[in-house]
Amino acid sequence: MSLRRVLTGITTSGTPHLGNYVGAIRPTVRASRQPDTRNFYFLADYHALIKVGEPARVQRSTLEIAATWLACGLDPDKVTFYRQSDIPEIPELTWLLTCVTGKGLLNRAHAYKASVDKNNAAGEDPDAGVTAGLFMYPVLMAADILMFNAHQVPVGRDQIQHIEMARDIASSFNHLYGEHFTLPEVVIEDHVATLPGLDGRKMSKSYDNTIPLFATKEQLRKLIMGIVTDSRAPGEPKTTEGSALFQLFQAFASADETAELAKAYAEGIAWGDAKQLLFERLDREIAPMRVVYEEMMRDPSHIEKTLKAGAEKARSVATPFTAQLRHAVGLRPLFSAPASAQPVKAAKAAMPSFKQYRESDGQFYFKLLDAKGQLLLQSTGFASPRDAAQSMTRLQKEGPAALQALASVLASQADTAAVNAALAQLAQTPE
């Protein structure tokens, strides 16, 4: 049985804080131990170059992030843990994908559109300050995913569009050159925990209210003692609702420990005592990892060796796959005569197709196109991609018979006969 391939990119910018640990690092490390998956984790240092123009900062951040994940329990022997820039096949694949990616698709990327809108609002040239790196970001991300034919990519909602674009790019390549890429599925991290910061707002670097994950014991205590609380005095009952102290404690404590603190709140625990309990509970979990982290930071060569070993594992997949893709597009030895002068796409009958996508209103839609790309059917908006996919799948499987049942989620359709013919063709075609 082949294992489900799961791929996660790790941003190499900034110093990790408690919010990063609870929201991403801890749950992802736990998920990496599942026996039914083959996991790929990469440090996205190529991506960092789009925003960070300081070489020393890129290097330092990569070191800190790698040391953090390893100290938090990511096992490089059980996963493929590598640095993006150690895989030369990724920029090569980026170019192959660039050659099949429509500029119109990239024009719709949220990050690019946001930059253009900001420039327009300021009365500047629409593309002022927009680098080709920012514009091409979705193609590089597609190459990251498609190089290892990931089945699933866990992301936050702000990254959904990039996975959808990777699917579109993969489909374009497959249509031209044959079935080489798996179409990745989005795994939405709806239940990612968010922690309050020192001022009670969401812990975020932009608010300057973070608690560094591996602050020294003394720094950790000082930061916790500075968390904003209300003016209720010792002995006066306190509410757990909206308490940053309580939420931070709950993120690290067991159910029994959390219940004990809730009882202490009701009995009027002093804020200083509550902060001391929080410090002790956090340090109990973090201290062993902090020791490992500090050892690794003193010996960067160990991390470098680990990443190079991970790159070897990654390239054992990437190198032969890239050779296959080079052959597919015609980058072949000259003594290797082409099997046919006919283009690959001519060997494959044109088919109608469904496309699922997300609009700027945050809703998810799907549409049915005929073999020439003309719109036949358009859905209304769905709150979740799963609901949109379920309706789309039903139409694919049941054909015209599903139209009446799904009438309430269909915004418009073209000629009824053309729609029926396209759905019937899809329903009769094996997946």
Short mmCIF file of C-alpha atoms in Angstrom, two decimals:
data_model
loop_
_atom_site.label_atom_id
_atom_site.label_comp_id
_atom_site.label_asym_id
_atom_site.label_seq_id
_atom_site.Cartn_x
_atom_site.Cartn_y
_atom_site.Cartn_z
CA MET A 1 0.00 0.00 0.00
CA SER A 2 1.43 3.38 -0.99
CA LEU A 3 1.66 5.97 1.76
CA ARG A 4 -0.20 9.25 1.64
CA ARG A 5 2.34 12.02 0.97
CA VAL A 6 1.97 15.16 3.08
CA LEU A 7 4.09 18.26 2.44
CA THR A 8 4.58 21.27 4.72
CA GLY A 9 6.62 24.39 3.99
CA ILE A 10 8.19 26.18 6.94
CA THR A 11 8.71 29.94 6.66
CA THR A 12 12.27 30.96 7.49
CA SER A 13 11.71 34.43 8.90
CA GLY A 14 11.63 35.76 12.42
CA THR A 15 12.19 34.11 15.80
CA PRO A 16 9.62 31.42 16.77
CA HIS A 17 7.32 32.31 19.66
CA LEU A 18 4.84 30.43 21.87
CA GLY A 19 2.03 31.08 19.39
CA ASN A 20 4.01 29.42 16.58
CA TYR A 21 4.71 26.44 18.83
CA VAL A 22 1.12 25.85 19.96
CA GLY A 23 -0.50 26.73 16.62
CA ALA A 24 1.85 25.01 14.18
CA ILE A 25 5.00 23.34 15.45
CA ARG A 26 3.61 21.10 18.20
CA PRO A 27 0.60 19.74 16.25
CA THR A 28 2.65 19.26 13.08
CA VAL A 29 5.39 17.34 14.89
CA ARG A 30 2.72 15.09 16.40
CA ALA A 31 1.14 14.53 12.99
CA SER A 32 4.56 13.63 11.54
CA ARG A 33 4.55 10.45 13.64
CA GLN A 34 1.48 8.97 11.97
CA PRO A 35 2.42 5.62 10.40
CA ASP A 36 0.22 5.97 7.30
CA THR A 37 1.93 9.05 5.85
CA ARG A 38 5.17 9.96 4.15
CA ASN A 39 5.98 13.45 5.34
CA PHE A 40 8.06 16.14 3.62
CA TYR A 41 9.04 19.25 5.61
CA PHE A 42 11.12 21.95 3.98
CA LEU A 43 12.65 25.26 5.03
CA ALA A 44 11.37 27.75 2.47
CA ASP A 45 14.50 29.85 2.14
CA TYR A 46 13.97 30.60 -1.58
CA HIS A 47 10.62 32.12 -0.60
CA ALA A 48 12.32 34.22 2.08
CA LEU A 49 14.32 36.02 -0.62
CA ILE A 50 11.11 37.60 -1.91
CA LYS A 51 10.66 39.64 1.29
CA VAL A 52 14.03 39.64 3.03
CA GLY A 53 16.92 41.51 1.46
CA GLU A 54 19.38 40.85 4.29
CA PRO A 55 21.64 37.80 3.66
CA ALA A 56 22.72 37.47 7.31
CA ARG A 57 19.10 37.52 8.44
CA VAL A 58 18.12 34.81 5.95
CA GLN A 59 20.97 32.62 7.18
CA ARG A 60 20.31 33.24 10.87
CA SER A 61 16.57 32.67 10.57
CA THR A 62 17.09 29.41 8.69
CA LEU A 63 19.37 28.21 11.47
CA GLU A 64 16.93 29.23 14.23
CA ILE A 65 13.90 27.67 12.54
CA ALA A 66 15.70 24.40 11.76
CA ALA A 67 16.99 24.15 15.35
CA THR A 68 13.51 24.90 16.70
CA TRP A 69 11.76 22.14 14.77
CA LEU A 70 14.43 19.58 15.62
CA ALA A 71 14.42 20.56 19.30
CA CYS A 72 10.62 20.28 19.34
CA GLY A 73 10.82 16.64 18.32
CA LEU A 74 10.78 16.47 14.52
CA ASP A 75 12.63 13.23 13.74
CA PRO A 76 14.71 13.58 10.54
CA ASP A 77 15.05 9.78 10.37
CA LYS A 78 11.27 9.37 10.06
CA VAL A 79 10.49 12.31 7.78
CA THR A 80 12.18 14.07 4.89
CA PHE A 81 13.43 17.36 6.37
CA TYR A 82 15.34 19.54 3.92
CA ARG A 83 16.24 23.06 2.89
CA GLN A 84 14.49 24.22 -0.26
CA SER A 85 17.67 25.70 -1.74
CA ASP A 86 19.46 22.33 -1.47
CA ILE A 87 17.17 20.87 -4.15
CA PRO A 88 18.32 22.28 -7.54
CA GLU A 89 15.50 20.38 -9.25
CA ILE A 90 12.96 22.75 -7.68
CA PRO A 91 14.00 25.90 -9.62
CA GLU A 92 14.25 23.75 -12.76
CA LEU A 93 10.70 22.51 -12.23
CA THR A 94 9.63 26.09 -11.55
CA TRP A 95 10.72 26.99 -15.06
CA LEU A 96 8.96 24.00 -16.63
CA LEU A 97 5.77 25.01 -14.85
CA THR A 98 6.24 28.67 -15.74
CA CYS A 99 6.05 27.67 -19.40
CA VAL A 100 2.53 26.26 -18.97
CA THR A 101 1.19 28.87 -16.53
CA GLY A 102 -1.06 31.61 -17.88
CA LYS A 103 -0.23 35.16 -16.85
CA GLY A 104 -3.93 35.67 -16.20
CA LEU A 105 -3.79 33.04 -13.48
CA LEU A 106 -0.92 34.83 -11.75
CA ASN A 107 -2.68 38.19 -12.13
CA ARG A 108 -5.37 36.85 -9.78
CA ALA A 109 -2.98 35.86 -6.97
CA HIS A 110 -4.02 37.58 -3.75
CA ALA A 111 -0.57 38.89 -2.80
CA TYR A 112 0.00 40.43 -6.23
CA LYS A 113 -3.50 41.92 -6.37
CA ALA A 114 -3.06 43.41 -2.90
CA SER A 115 0.17 45.13 -3.99
CA VAL A 116 -1.47 46.49 -7.13
CA ASP A 117 -4.51 47.72 -5.19
CA LYS A 118 -2.26 49.45 -2.66
CA ASN A 119 -0.34 51.18 -5.46
CA ASN A 120 -3.53 52.24 -7.22
CA ALA A 121 -4.90 53.68 -3.99
CA ALA A 122 -1.70 55.68 -3.54
CA GLY A 123 -1.84 56.95 -7.12
CA GLU A 124 1.36 55.13 -8.08
CA ASP A 125 2.22 52.86 -10.98
CA PRO A 126 0.26 49.60 -10.40
CA ASP A 127 3.45 47.52 -10.42
CA ALA A 128 5.62 49.87 -8.37
CA GLY A 129 7.80 47.82 -6.04
CA VAL A 130 6.40 44.52 -7.33
CA THR A 131 9.21 42.10 -8.13
CA ALA A 132 8.97 39.18 -10.52
CA GLY A 133 9.65 37.04 -7.45
CA LEU A 134 6.42 38.19 -5.82
CA PHE A 135 4.52 37.72 -9.08
CA MET A 136 5.96 34.22 -9.63
CA TYR A 137 5.61 33.09 -6.00
CA PRO A 138 2.65 30.78 -6.79
CA VAL A 139 4.68 28.91 -9.43
CA LEU A 140 7.58 28.29 -7.05
CA MET A 141 5.10 27.07 -4.45
CA ALA A 142 3.54 24.77 -7.04
CA ALA A 143 6.99 23.36 -7.81
CA ASP A 144 7.58 22.69 -4.10
CA ILE A 145 4.37 20.67 -3.94
CA LEU A 146 4.39 18.95 -7.32
CA MET A 147 8.04 17.87 -7.16
CA PHE A 148 7.05 15.29 -4.54
CA ASN A 149 3.51 14.68 -5.83
CA ALA A 150 2.05 15.53 -2.45
CA HIS A 151 -1.45 14.26 -1.86
CA GLN A 152 -2.17 16.73 0.92
CA VAL A 153 -0.87 20.17 1.87
CA PRO A 154 -1.95 21.50 5.30
CA VAL A 155 -2.38 25.28 5.10
CA GLY A 156 -4.23 28.15 6.68
CA ARG A 157 -7.12 29.72 4.79
CA ASP A 158 -4.89 32.50 3.44
CA GLN A 159 -2.94 29.89 1.45
CA ILE A 160 -5.86 28.02 -0.11
CA GLN A 161 -5.60 29.93 -3.37
CA HIS A 162 -1.98 28.83 -3.84
CA ILE A 163 -2.95 25.15 -3.62
CA GLU A 164 -5.77 25.72 -6.09
CA MET A 165 -3.29 27.40 -8.44
CA ALA A 166 -0.89 24.46 -8.05
CA ARG A 167 -3.73 22.16 -9.12
CA ASP A 168 -4.47 24.35 -12.16
CA ILE A 169 -0.79 24.44 -13.15
CA ALA A 170 -0.45 20.67 -12.71
CA SER A 171 -3.56 20.11 -14.83
CA SER A 172 -2.15 22.30 -17.61
CA PHE A 173 1.12 20.35 -17.62
CA ASN A 174 -0.66 16.99 -17.52
CA HIS A 175 -2.91 18.02 -20.39
CA LEU A 176 0.07 18.91 -22.57
CA TYR A 177 2.55 16.20 -21.62
CA GLY A 178 0.63 13.33 -20.06
CA GLU A 179 -0.24 12.44 -16.48
CA HIS A 180 2.84 13.24 -14.41
CA PHE A 181 1.52 15.18 -11.44
CA THR A 182 -0.85 14.28 -8.63
CA LEU A 183 -3.36 17.06 -8.01
CA PRO A 184 -2.78 18.13 -4.37
CA GLU A 185 -5.63 18.45 -1.91
CA VAL A 186 -5.95 21.26 0.59
CA VAL A 187 -6.05 20.34 4.27
CA ILE A 188 -7.45 23.41 5.98
CA GLU A 189 -6.14 24.04 9.47
CA ASP A 190 -9.38 25.43 10.86
CA HIS A 191 -8.63 24.45 14.42
CA VAL A 192 -5.20 26.04 14.73
CA ALA A 193 -4.87 27.33 18.27
CA THR A 194 -4.15 31.03 18.67
CA LEU A 195 -2.58 32.41 21.84
CA PRO A 196 -2.95 35.84 23.40
CA GLY A 197 0.18 37.94 23.67
CA LEU A 198 1.54 40.08 26.48
CA ASP A 199 -1.14 42.72 25.91
CA GLY A 200 -4.08 40.34 25.53
CA ARG A 201 -4.29 40.67 21.74
CA LYS A 202 -3.37 37.76 19.46
CA MET A 203 0.32 36.92 19.86
CA SER A 204 1.95 38.36 16.76
CA LYS A 205 5.26 39.89 15.74
CA SER A 206 3.32 42.77 14.17
CA TYR A 207 1.94 43.69 17.63
CA ASP A 208 5.34 43.26 19.30
CA ASN A 209 3.65 41.24 22.05
CA THR A 210 5.27 37.83 21.61
CA ILE A 211 6.97 35.49 24.04
CA PRO A 212 9.95 33.84 22.27
CA LEU A 213 9.70 30.08 22.47
CA PHE A 214 13.26 29.63 23.66
CA ALA A 215 13.73 32.73 25.77
CA THR A 216 15.99 32.02 28.73
CA LYS A 217 14.32 30.94 31.97
CA GLU A 218 14.87 34.40 33.42
CA GLN A 219 13.51 36.15 30.32
CA LEU A 220 10.48 33.86 30.26
CA ARG A 221 9.67 34.64 33.90
CA LYS A 222 10.08 38.39 33.34
CA LEU A 223 7.82 38.38 30.26
CA ILE A 224 5.10 36.38 31.99
CA MET A 225 5.18 38.65 35.03
CA GLY A 226 4.57 41.58 32.64
CA ILE A 227 1.36 40.14 31.10
CA VAL A 228 -1.47 42.66 31.35
CA THR A 229 -4.18 41.79 33.90
CA ASP A 230 -7.09 43.68 35.45
CA SER A 231 -7.14 45.44 38.82
CA ARG A 232 -8.95 42.79 40.87
CA ALA A 233 -7.18 42.31 44.19
CA PRO A 234 -6.05 39.09 45.90
CA GLY A 235 -9.06 37.30 47.40
CA GLU A 236 -11.44 38.83 44.85
CA PRO A 237 -12.95 36.20 42.47
CA LYS A 238 -11.60 36.41 38.94
CA THR A 239 -13.12 35.26 35.66
CA THR A 240 -11.31 32.96 33.24
CA GLU A 241 -13.25 34.48 30.35
CA GLY A 242 -10.90 36.66 28.31
CA SER A 243 -7.96 36.08 30.66
CA ALA A 244 -4.71 35.90 28.69
CA LEU A 245 -3.04 34.16 31.62
CA PHE A 246 -5.67 31.45 31.72
CA GLN A 247 -5.65 30.89 27.94
CA LEU A 248 -1.86 30.54 27.92
CA PHE A 249 -1.98 28.08 30.83
CA GLN A 250 -4.75 26.05 29.18
CA ALA A 251 -2.69 25.67 25.98
CA PHE A 252 0.00 23.80 27.90
CA ALA A 253 -1.83 22.17 30.81
CA SER A 254 -3.89 18.99 31.17
CA ALA A 255 -7.66 19.14 31.71
CA ASP A 256 -7.19 18.49 35.45
CA GLU A 257 -4.55 21.22 35.76
CA THR A 258 -6.79 23.66 33.91
CA ALA A 259 -9.73 22.84 36.19
CA GLU A 260 -7.54 23.46 39.24
CA LEU A 261 -6.54 26.91 37.97
CA ALA A 262 -10.18 27.75 37.14
CA LYS A 263 -11.06 26.87 40.76
CA ALA A 264 -8.23 29.08 42.01
CA TYR A 265 -9.55 31.94 39.87
CA ALA A 266 -12.98 31.57 41.46
CA GLU A 267 -11.40 31.59 44.91
CA GLY A 268 -9.54 34.85 44.20
CA ILE A 269 -5.95 33.80 43.46
CA ALA A 270 -3.56 36.75 43.33
CA TRP A 271 -2.39 37.67 39.84
CA GLY A 272 1.24 37.28 40.88
CA ASP A 273 0.57 33.72 42.06
CA ALA A 274 -1.33 32.92 38.84
CA LYS A 275 1.61 34.20 36.79
CA GLN A 276 4.02 32.07 38.81
CA LEU A 277 1.87 28.97 38.12
CA LEU A 278 1.86 29.83 34.40
CA PHE A 279 5.63 30.29 34.36
CA GLU A 280 6.22 26.94 36.09
CA ARG A 281 3.86 25.09 33.74
CA LEU A 282 5.35 26.58 30.58
CA ASP A 283 8.91 26.08 31.70
CA ARG A 284 8.22 22.43 32.56
CA GLU A 285 7.38 21.73 28.90
CA ILE A 286 9.82 24.12 27.27
CA ALA A 287 12.95 23.65 29.42
CA PRO A 288 13.99 20.21 28.01
CA MET A 289 13.53 21.48 24.44
CA ARG A 290 15.40 24.68 25.28
CA VAL A 291 18.44 22.62 26.30
CA VAL A 292 18.44 20.79 22.95
CA TYR A 293 17.89 24.04 21.06
CA GLU A 294 20.80 25.80 22.76
CA GLU A 295 23.09 22.82 22.09
CA MET A 296 22.16 22.91 18.40
CA MET A 297 22.66 26.65 18.14
CA ARG A 298 26.17 26.18 19.53
CA ASP A 299 26.89 23.58 16.83
CA PRO A 300 25.37 24.72 13.50
CA SER A 301 27.40 22.06 11.68
CA HIS A 302 25.12 19.39 13.17
CA ILE A 303 22.05 21.11 11.70
CA GLU A 304 23.83 21.55 8.37
CA LYS A 305 24.64 17.84 8.31
CA THR A 306 21.01 16.98 9.13
CA LEU A 307 19.66 19.19 6.33
CA LYS A 308 22.17 17.80 3.81
CA ALA A 309 21.08 14.26 4.72
CA GLY A 310 17.47 15.33 4.25
CA ALA A 311 18.33 16.83 0.87
CA GLU A 312 19.81 13.50 -0.22
CA LYS A 313 16.53 11.77 0.67
CA ALA A 314 14.54 14.44 -1.15
CA ARG A 315 16.75 14.31 -4.23
CA SER A 316 16.43 10.52 -4.42
CA VAL A 317 12.85 11.38 -5.45
CA ALA A 318 13.43 14.69 -7.23
CA THR A 319 16.34 13.74 -9.50
CA PRO A 320 14.75 10.77 -11.33
CA PHE A 321 11.39 12.54 -11.46
CA THR A 322 12.98 15.61 -13.05
CA ALA A 323 14.65 13.37 -15.63
CA GLN A 324 11.21 12.00 -16.45
CA LEU A 325 9.77 15.50 -16.79
CA ARG A 326 12.68 16.68 -18.96
CA HIS A 327 12.04 13.78 -21.31
CA ALA A 328 8.32 14.54 -21.35
CA VAL A 329 8.80 18.13 -22.50
CA GLY A 330 11.40 17.21 -25.11
CA LEU A 331 14.67 18.02 -23.30
CA ARG A 332 16.21 14.75 -24.45
CA PRO A 333 19.50 13.41 -25.80
CA LEU A 334 19.68 14.13 -29.52
CA PHE A 335 20.31 10.47 -30.35
CA SER A 336 16.92 9.65 -28.79
CA ALA A 337 14.45 9.95 -31.66
CA PRO A 338 10.92 11.05 -30.72
CA ALA A 339 8.41 8.22 -30.78
CA SER A 340 5.89 10.36 -32.61
CA ALA A 341 5.83 13.71 -34.33
CA GLN A 342 2.34 14.27 -32.99
CA PRO A 343 2.03 16.51 -29.93
CA VAL A 344 1.10 14.68 -26.77
CA LYS A 345 -2.10 16.62 -26.31
CA ALA A 346 -3.42 15.32 -29.66
CA ALA A 347 -3.33 11.78 -28.32
CA LYS A 348 -5.78 12.67 -25.63
CA ALA A 349 -9.42 13.34 -26.45
CA ALA A 350 -10.56 16.78 -25.31
CA MET A 351 -12.97 16.56 -22.42
CA PRO A 352 -15.23 18.91 -20.51
CA SER A 353 -13.87 19.73 -17.07
CA PHE A 354 -14.81 21.10 -13.68
CA LYS A 355 -12.78 23.84 -11.97
CA GLN A 356 -13.03 24.72 -8.30
CA TYR A 357 -11.71 28.07 -7.07
CA ARG A 358 -11.99 30.74 -4.41
CA GLU A 359 -13.04 34.34 -5.03
CA SER A 360 -12.06 37.51 -3.18
CA ASP A 361 -15.32 37.34 -1.19
CA GLY A 362 -13.90 34.28 0.60
CA GLN A 363 -16.52 31.97 -0.93
CA PHE A 364 -15.72 28.80 -2.90
CA TYR A 365 -17.14 28.20 -6.38
CA PHE A 366 -17.00 25.66 -9.17
CA LYS A 367 -17.71 25.85 -12.87
CA LEU A 368 -18.09 23.41 -15.74
CA LEU A 369 -16.21 24.16 -18.97
CA ASP A 370 -16.59 22.43 -22.31
CA ALA A 371 -13.64 20.93 -24.19
CA LYS A 372 -12.84 24.36 -25.68
CA GLY A 373 -12.89 26.11 -22.33
CA GLN A 374 -16.32 27.74 -22.75
CA LEU A 375 -18.42 28.16 -19.59
CA LEU A 376 -21.37 25.76 -19.35
CA LEU A 377 -22.32 25.82 -15.69
CA GLN A 378 -21.58 28.17 -12.78
CA SER A 379 -22.21 27.52 -9.08
CA THR A 380 -23.22 29.88 -6.33
CA GLY A 381 -20.76 30.50 -3.48
CA PHE A 382 -20.06 27.94 -0.76
CA ALA A 383 -18.69 28.68 2.71
CA SER A 384 -16.31 25.70 2.60
CA PRO A 385 -14.33 24.01 -0.22
CA ARG A 386 -15.61 20.62 0.91
CA ASP A 387 -19.25 21.59 0.25
CA ALA A 388 -18.34 22.90 -3.19
CA ALA A 389 -16.37 19.73 -3.96
CA GLN A 390 -19.23 17.47 -2.84
CA SER A 391 -21.71 19.15 -5.20
CA MET A 392 -19.18 19.09 -8.02
CA THR A 393 -18.43 15.39 -7.44
CA ARG A 394 -22.12 14.54 -7.45
CA LEU A 395 -22.53 16.18 -10.86
CA GLN A 396 -19.48 14.31 -12.16
CA LYS A 397 -20.76 10.95 -10.98
CA GLU A 398 -24.51 11.23 -11.53
CA GLY A 399 -24.45 13.39 -14.66
CA PRO A 400 -27.61 15.27 -15.78
CA ALA A 401 -29.69 13.42 -13.18
CA ALA A 402 -28.13 15.55 -10.45
CA LEU A 403 -29.05 18.91 -11.99
CA GLN A 404 -32.51 19.21 -10.49
CA ALA A 405 -31.38 18.20 -6.98
CA LEU A 406 -28.58 20.77 -7.08
CA ALA A 407 -30.58 23.57 -8.72
CA SER A 408 -30.37 25.72 -5.57
CA VAL A 409 -26.54 25.89 -5.74
CA LEU A 410 -26.31 26.60 -9.48
CA ALA A 411 -26.17 30.26 -10.42
CA SER A 412 -26.41 29.89 -14.19
CA GLN A 413 -26.03 27.46 -17.03
CA ALA A 414 -25.63 27.69 -20.78
CA ASP A 415 -27.54 25.66 -23.37
CA THR A 416 -29.28 22.81 -21.52
CA ALA A 417 -28.43 20.26 -24.19
CA ALA A 418 -24.73 21.17 -24.08
CA VAL A 419 -24.68 20.94 -20.28
CA ASN A 420 -26.42 17.55 -20.32
CA ALA A 421 -24.06 16.22 -22.97
CA ALA A 422 -20.97 17.35 -21.06
CA LEU A 423 -22.21 15.86 -17.77
CA ALA A 424 -23.14 12.60 -19.44
CA GLN A 425 -19.68 12.40 -21.00
CA LEU A 426 -18.01 12.93 -17.64
CA ALA A 427 -20.27 10.44 -15.86
CA GLN A 428 -19.39 7.73 -18.44
CA THR A 429 -15.65 8.37 -18.26
CA PRO A 430 -13.68 6.27 -15.76
CA GLU A 431 -11.85 8.34 -13.12
#
